[in-house]
Amino acid sequence: QVQLVESGGGLVQAGGSLRLSCAASGRTFSRYAMGWFRQAPGKEREFVAAISRGGTPSYADSVKGRFTISRDNTRNRVYLQMNSLKPEDTAVYYCATRPNVVAFDPPQYDSWGQGTQVTVSS
């Protein structure tokens, strides 16, 4: 399994921006699809964004146009740029990975980070 560590979470006011980073271990990072998920209190973990091995992004409708996922295979990093943040974006954000192709369901991902808290105030 790949070891993942998220960072960049924090408290931000509505309308603000935040950039999350995920550092991955291993020498085969480029072979993995990467995803970002989030979980708010009392809710199930939900898909936010994913990026393919080739860099093609996918987004949940709730974040489309506001969030941007990217990856840097030379640094074993995946990023989530979050703009125009809303209070409903408040959640713990998790980085995850799976072999080869993108998926949108949490059980299909093999490795997970510890999560980073994002809180958006009104």
mmCIF file of C-alpha atoms in Angstrom:
data_model
loop_
_atom_site.group_PDB
_atom_site.id
_atom_site.type_symbol
_atom_site.label_atom_id
_atom_site.label_comp_id
_atom_site.label_asym_id
_atom_site.label_seq_id
_atom_site.Cartn_x
_atom_site.Cartn_y
_atom_site.Cartn_z
ATOM 1 C CA GLN A 1 0.000 0.000 0.000
ATOM 2 C CA VAL A 2 0.923 3.619 -0.532
ATOM 3 C CA GLN A 3 1.422 5.816 2.513
ATOM 4 C CA LEU A 4 -0.399 9.132 2.234
ATOM 5 C CA VAL A 5 -0.182 12.274 4.339
ATOM 6 C CA GLU A 6 -2.535 15.219 3.829
ATOM 7 C CA SER A 7 -1.780 18.784 4.801
ATOM 8 C CA GLY A 8 -3.069 22.281 4.207
ATOM 9 C CA GLY A 9 -6.380 22.174 6.012
ATOM 10 C CA GLY A 10 -7.512 24.895 8.337
ATOM 11 C CA LEU A 11 -10.081 27.557 9.033
ATOM 12 C CA VAL A 12 -11.132 29.875 6.245
ATOM 13 C CA GLN A 13 -14.003 32.287 5.756
ATOM 14 C CA ALA A 14 -16.690 31.711 3.157
ATOM 15 C CA GLY A 15 -15.524 32.766 -0.276
ATOM 16 C CA GLY A 16 -11.912 32.123 0.580
ATOM 17 C CA SER A 17 -9.424 29.646 -0.803
ATOM 18 C CA LEU A 18 -7.373 26.796 0.516
ATOM 19 C CA ARG A 19 -4.907 24.401 -1.062
ATOM 20 C CA LEU A 20 -4.635 20.850 0.196
ATOM 21 C CA SER A 21 -1.595 18.711 -0.449
ATOM 22 C CA CYS A 22 -1.112 14.977 -0.278
ATOM 23 C CA ALA A 23 2.336 13.450 -0.057
ATOM 24 C CA ALA A 24 2.664 9.850 -1.189
ATOM 25 C CA SER A 25 5.364 7.306 -0.573
ATOM 26 C CA GLY A 26 6.727 4.838 -3.056
ATOM 27 C CA ARG A 27 8.433 4.799 -6.399
ATOM 28 C CA THR A 28 5.383 3.936 -8.504
ATOM 29 C CA PHE A 29 3.201 6.962 -7.791
ATOM 30 C CA SER A 30 2.589 7.596 -11.472
ATOM 31 C CA ARG A 31 0.854 4.219 -11.796
ATOM 32 C CA TYR A 32 -1.937 5.203 -9.405
ATOM 33 C CA ALA A 33 -5.111 7.154 -9.798
ATOM 34 C CA MET A 34 -5.639 9.627 -6.961
ATOM 35 C CA GLY A 35 -8.774 10.884 -5.300
ATOM 36 C CA TRP A 36 -9.979 13.368 -2.728
ATOM 37 C CA PHE A 37 -12.918 12.539 -0.485
ATOM 38 C CA ARG A 38 -14.525 14.339 2.413
ATOM 39 C CA GLN A 39 -16.643 13.445 5.390
ATOM 40 C CA ALA A 40 -18.722 15.850 7.431
ATOM 41 C CA PRO A 41 -20.096 15.024 10.886
ATOM 42 C CA GLY A 42 -23.063 12.675 10.655
ATOM 43 C CA LYS A 43 -22.609 12.099 6.937
ATOM 44 C CA GLU A 44 -21.074 9.418 4.761
ATOM 45 C CA ARG A 45 -17.746 9.904 3.103
ATOM 46 C CA GLU A 46 -18.284 11.437 -0.316
ATOM 47 C CA PHE A 47 -16.329 11.806 -3.504
ATOM 48 C CA VAL A 48 -14.849 15.226 -4.198
ATOM 49 C CA ALA A 49 -12.362 14.900 -7.039
ATOM 50 C CA ALA A 50 -10.096 12.406 -8.738
ATOM 51 C CA ILE A 51 -7.275 12.497 -11.230
ATOM 52 C CA SER A 52 -6.138 9.798 -13.602
ATOM 53 C CA ARG A 53 -2.625 8.567 -14.214
ATOM 54 C CA GLY A 54 -2.527 10.822 -17.250
ATOM 55 C CA GLY A 55 -3.796 13.869 -15.380
ATOM 56 C CA THR A 56 -7.444 13.891 -16.436
ATOM 57 C CA PRO A 57 -9.583 15.307 -13.601
ATOM 58 C CA SER A 58 -13.065 14.394 -12.435
ATOM 59 C CA TYR A 59 -15.213 16.349 -9.989
ATOM 60 C CA ALA A 60 -18.325 16.005 -7.931
ATOM 61 C CA ASP A 61 -21.073 18.330 -9.110
ATOM 62 C CA SER A 62 -20.994 20.144 -5.784
ATOM 63 C CA VAL A 63 -17.424 21.355 -6.322
ATOM 64 C CA LYS A 64 -17.234 21.635 -10.092
ATOM 65 C CA GLY A 65 -15.957 25.019 -11.149
ATOM 66 C CA ARG A 66 -14.600 25.787 -7.685
ATOM 67 C CA PHE A 67 -12.067 23.032 -6.967
ATOM 68 C CA THR A 68 -9.102 21.922 -9.049
ATOM 69 C CA ILE A 69 -7.220 18.674 -8.591
ATOM 70 C CA SER A 70 -3.703 18.271 -9.917
ATOM 71 C CA ARG A 71 -0.723 15.998 -9.500
ATOM 72 C CA ASP A 72 3.030 16.242 -9.709
ATOM 73 C CA ASN A 73 4.448 12.802 -10.351
ATOM 74 C CA THR A 74 8.031 13.996 -9.956
ATOM 75 C CA ARG A 75 7.291 14.954 -6.345
ATOM 76 C CA ASN A 76 4.749 12.228 -5.511
ATOM 77 C CA ARG A 77 2.137 14.870 -4.735
ATOM 78 C CA VAL A 78 -1.505 15.462 -5.422
ATOM 79 C CA TYR A 79 -3.174 18.794 -4.739
ATOM 80 C CA LEU A 80 -6.661 20.128 -4.291
ATOM 81 C CA GLN A 81 -7.051 23.838 -4.899
ATOM 82 C CA MET A 82 -10.308 24.960 -3.316
ATOM 83 C CA ASN A 83 -11.738 28.335 -4.268
ATOM 84 C CA SER A 84 -15.009 30.056 -3.419
ATOM 85 C CA LEU A 85 -15.359 27.919 -0.336
ATOM 86 C CA LYS A 86 -18.770 27.499 1.241
ATOM 87 C CA PRO A 87 -19.767 26.461 4.758
ATOM 88 C CA GLU A 88 -21.092 23.192 3.330
ATOM 89 C CA ASP A 89 -17.530 22.360 2.271
ATOM 90 C CA THR A 90 -16.638 21.920 5.934
ATOM 91 C CA ALA A 91 -15.397 18.368 6.439
ATOM 92 C CA VAL A 92 -12.382 16.204 6.995
ATOM 93 C CA TYR A 93 -10.691 15.795 3.630
ATOM 94 C CA TYR A 94 -8.948 12.554 2.760
ATOM 95 C CA CYS A 95 -6.485 11.696 0.046
ATOM 96 C CA ALA A 96 -6.760 8.208 -1.415
ATOM 97 C CA THR A 97 -5.230 6.111 -4.146
ATOM 98 C CA ARG A 98 -5.983 3.004 -6.161
ATOM 99 C CA PRO A 99 -4.189 1.208 -9.001
ATOM 100 C CA ASN A 100 -4.488 2.418 -12.533
ATOM 101 C CA VAL A 101 -7.920 3.896 -13.175
ATOM 102 C CA VAL A 102 -10.113 6.483 -11.489
ATOM 103 C CA ALA A 103 -13.047 5.408 -9.332
ATOM 104 C CA PHE A 104 -15.674 7.366 -7.423
ATOM 105 C CA ASP A 105 -16.654 5.029 -4.608
ATOM 106 C CA PRO A 106 -14.587 5.002 -1.388
ATOM 107 C CA PRO A 107 -14.469 1.185 -1.044
ATOM 108 C CA GLN A 108 -12.668 0.991 -4.370
ATOM 109 C CA TYR A 109 -9.651 2.870 -3.015
ATOM 110 C CA ASP A 110 -6.863 0.931 -1.361
ATOM 111 C CA SER A 111 -4.825 3.489 0.576
ATOM 112 C CA TRP A 112 -5.950 6.471 2.640
ATOM 113 C CA GLY A 113 -4.343 9.321 4.469
ATOM 114 C CA GLN A 114 -5.246 10.395 7.985
ATOM 115 C CA GLY A 115 -7.324 13.340 6.808
ATOM 116 C CA THR A 116 -7.067 17.079 7.236
ATOM 117 C CA GLN A 117 -9.797 19.277 8.673
ATOM 118 C CA VAL A 118 -11.271 22.046 6.552
ATOM 119 C CA THR A 119 -13.617 24.449 8.292
ATOM 120 C CA VAL A 120 -15.387 27.211 6.395
ATOM 121 C CA SER A 121 -17.016 29.883 8.497
ATOM 122 C CA SER A 122 -20.006 31.977 7.453
#
